[in-house]
Amino acid sequence: DDERAAGYRSAMTRHGLGGEVAIQACDFSEDGGYAAAATLLEGGRRRRHRVTALAAVNDLAAVGALSAAADAGVDLPGGMAVTGYDDTFLAELRQISLTSVNPDSAGIGELAARCLLKRNADPERPAVEQLVAPRLVARASSSQPPRLHAGVDR
């Protein structure tokens, strides 16, 4: 999704890491995550540019990325951190222990229901944009990778 990739690239640029971003499209499956991670890892090897972190589109794709990294001999999490999105039950499994972003789906649902009820009561009520802050749930799949040179991890 182009909008998601643009947002990710923009956030990384704001934090001084825009030149470090490589985005590999994949579907939302374990196999898709495996294939995307394998492609990124191979591309990094060819360029002699070590991949130090991978943010997957969801937890299931992140599980595939963990498998690809293990198959490539990458030390996890010391050599590369992996983060998922959705904070599903998979992330909590002891053998996976995946760092994941929890989007607060329950909070989004409650907010949507309240907005719908207000709009139903007053159909002329103007639309409003409201944001629900996600929460990073840190687990064993991520840690701070070692610095290879001052300022930028490669």
Coordinates of C-alpha atoms in Angstrom, one line a residue:
D1 CA 0.0 0.0 0.0
D2 CA 1.6 3.2 -1.2
E3 CA 0.2 5.4 1.5
R4 CA 1.5 3.1 4.3
A5 CA 4.9 3.0 2.7
A6 CA 5.0 6.7 2.3
G7 CA 4.1 7.2 5.9
Y8 CA 6.8 4.8 7.1
R9 CA 9.4 6.5 4.9
S10 CA 8.4 9.9 6.1
A11 CA 8.6 8.9 9.8
M12 CA 12.0 7.3 9.3
T13 CA 13.2 10.5 7.5
R14 CA 12.1 12.6 10.4
H15 CA 14.3 10.5 12.6
G16 CA 17.3 10.8 10.4
L17 CA 17.0 7.3 8.9
G18 CA 15.4 8.0 5.5
G19 CA 18.5 6.8 3.7
E20 CA 18.4 3.5 5.6
V21 CA 14.9 2.5 4.5
A22 CA 14.2 -0.4 2.1
I23 CA 10.6 -1.4 1.6
Q24 CA 9.6 -4.8 0.2
A25 CA 5.9 -5.4 -0.5
C26 CA 4.3 -8.6 0.7
D27 CA 0.9 -10.0 1.4
F28 CA -0.3 -10.3 5.0
S29 CA 0.7 -14.0 5.3
E30 CA 3.6 -15.9 7.0
D31 CA 4.9 -17.0 3.5
G32 CA 4.7 -13.4 2.3
G33 CA 6.6 -12.2 5.3
Y34 CA 9.2 -14.9 4.8
A35 CA 9.7 -14.0 1.1
A36 CA 9.9 -10.3 1.7
A37 CA 12.4 -10.7 4.5
A38 CA 14.5 -13.1 2.5
T39 CA 14.6 -10.6 -0.4
L40 CA 15.6 -7.7 2.0
L41 CA 18.3 -9.8 3.7
E42 CA 19.7 -10.9 0.3
G43 CA 19.7 -7.4 -1.0
G44 CA 21.5 -6.2 2.1
R45 CA 24.1 -8.9 1.7
R46 CA 24.7 -8.0 -2.0
R47 CA 25.2 -4.3 -1.0
R48 CA 27.2 -5.2 2.1
H49 CA 24.6 -3.4 4.1
R50 CA 23.4 -5.3 7.1
V51 CA 19.7 -5.2 7.8
T52 CA 19.4 -4.3 11.5
A53 CA 15.6 -4.0 11.9
L54 CA 12.5 -5.1 10.1
A55 CA 9.0 -3.8 10.6
A56 CA 6.4 -6.2 9.2
V57 CA 2.9 -5.4 8.0
N58 CA 1.4 -7.6 10.7
D59 CA 2.3 -10.2 13.2
L60 CA 1.8 -13.2 10.9
A61 CA 4.2 -11.7 8.3
A62 CA 6.6 -11.0 11.1
V63 CA 6.6 -14.7 12.1
G64 CA 7.6 -15.4 8.5
A65 CA 10.3 -12.8 8.7
L66 CA 11.7 -14.4 11.9
S67 CA 11.9 -17.7 10.1
A68 CA 13.7 -16.1 7.1
A69 CA 16.2 -14.4 9.4
A70 CA 16.8 -17.7 11.3
D71 CA 17.3 -19.6 8.0
A72 CA 19.8 -16.9 6.8
G73 CA 21.8 -17.3 10.1
V74 CA 20.9 -13.9 11.5
D75 CA 21.3 -13.6 15.2
L76 CA 17.9 -12.5 16.7
P77 CA 17.5 -10.1 18.2
G78 CA 21.2 -9.1 18.6
G79 CA 21.8 -8.9 14.8
M80 CA 18.4 -7.8 13.7
A81 CA 15.2 -6.7 15.5
V82 CA 11.8 -7.7 14.1
T83 CA 8.5 -6.0 14.9
G84 CA 5.0 -6.9 14.0
Y85 CA 1.7 -5.1 14.0
D86 CA -1.6 -5.9 15.6
D87 CA -0.2 -7.5 18.8
T88 CA -2.1 -10.8 18.2
F89 CA -1.9 -13.9 20.3
L90 CA 1.0 -15.1 18.0
A91 CA 3.2 -12.2 19.4
E92 CA 2.6 -13.4 22.9
L93 CA 3.6 -17.1 22.3
R94 CA 6.8 -17.8 24.3
Q95 CA 8.7 -19.4 21.4
I96 CA 8.0 -16.3 19.2
S97 CA 7.9 -13.4 21.8
L98 CA 7.4 -10.8 19.0
T99 CA 7.6 -7.1 19.6
S100 CA 4.4 -5.7 18.2
V101 CA 2.5 -2.5 17.8
N102 CA -0.9 -2.7 19.5
P103 CA -3.3 -0.4 17.5
D104 CA -5.9 -0.4 20.3
S105 CA -8.6 -2.0 18.2
A106 CA -11.0 -2.0 21.2
G107 CA -10.5 1.8 21.7
I108 CA -11.0 2.4 18.0
G109 CA -14.2 0.4 18.0
E110 CA -15.5 2.3 21.1
L111 CA -14.7 5.6 19.6
A112 CA -16.4 4.7 16.3
A113 CA -19.5 3.6 18.1
R114 CA -19.7 6.8 20.1
C115 CA -19.2 8.9 16.9
L116 CA -21.9 6.9 15.2
L117 CA -24.3 7.4 18.0
K118 CA -23.7 11.1 18.1
R119 CA -24.1 11.3 14.3
N120 CA -27.3 9.3 14.5
A121 CA -28.7 11.7 17.1
D122 CA -27.6 14.7 15.0
P123 CA -27.2 13.9 11.3
E124 CA -26.0 17.4 10.6
R125 CA -23.1 17.1 13.0
P126 CA -19.9 17.7 11.1
A127 CA -17.4 14.9 10.7
V128 CA -14.4 15.0 13.0
E129 CA -11.0 13.3 12.7
Q130 CA -9.9 11.5 15.9
L131 CA -6.7 9.6 16.4
V132 CA -6.1 6.7 18.7
A133 CA -2.5 6.2 19.8
P134 CA -1.0 2.8 19.2
R135 CA 1.2 1.2 21.9
L136 CA 4.5 -0.6 21.3
V137 CA 4.6 -3.9 23.2
A138 CA 8.3 -4.8 23.5
R139 CA 9.2 -8.5 23.6
A140 CA 12.3 -10.6 22.9
S141 CA 12.3 -10.2 19.1
S142 CA 13.8 -6.7 19.4
S143 CA 16.8 -5.1 21.2
Q144 CA 19.2 -2.3 20.4
P145 CA 21.5 -3.5 17.6
P146 CA 25.2 -2.7 18.1
R147 CA 26.5 0.5 16.5
L148 CA 28.9 -0.1 13.7
H149 CA 29.9 3.5 13.3
A150 CA 29.0 6.8 14.9
G151 CA 25.5 8.1 14.1
V152 CA 24.2 5.4 11.8
D153 CA 23.7 1.6 12.3
R154 CA 24.5 -0.3 9.1

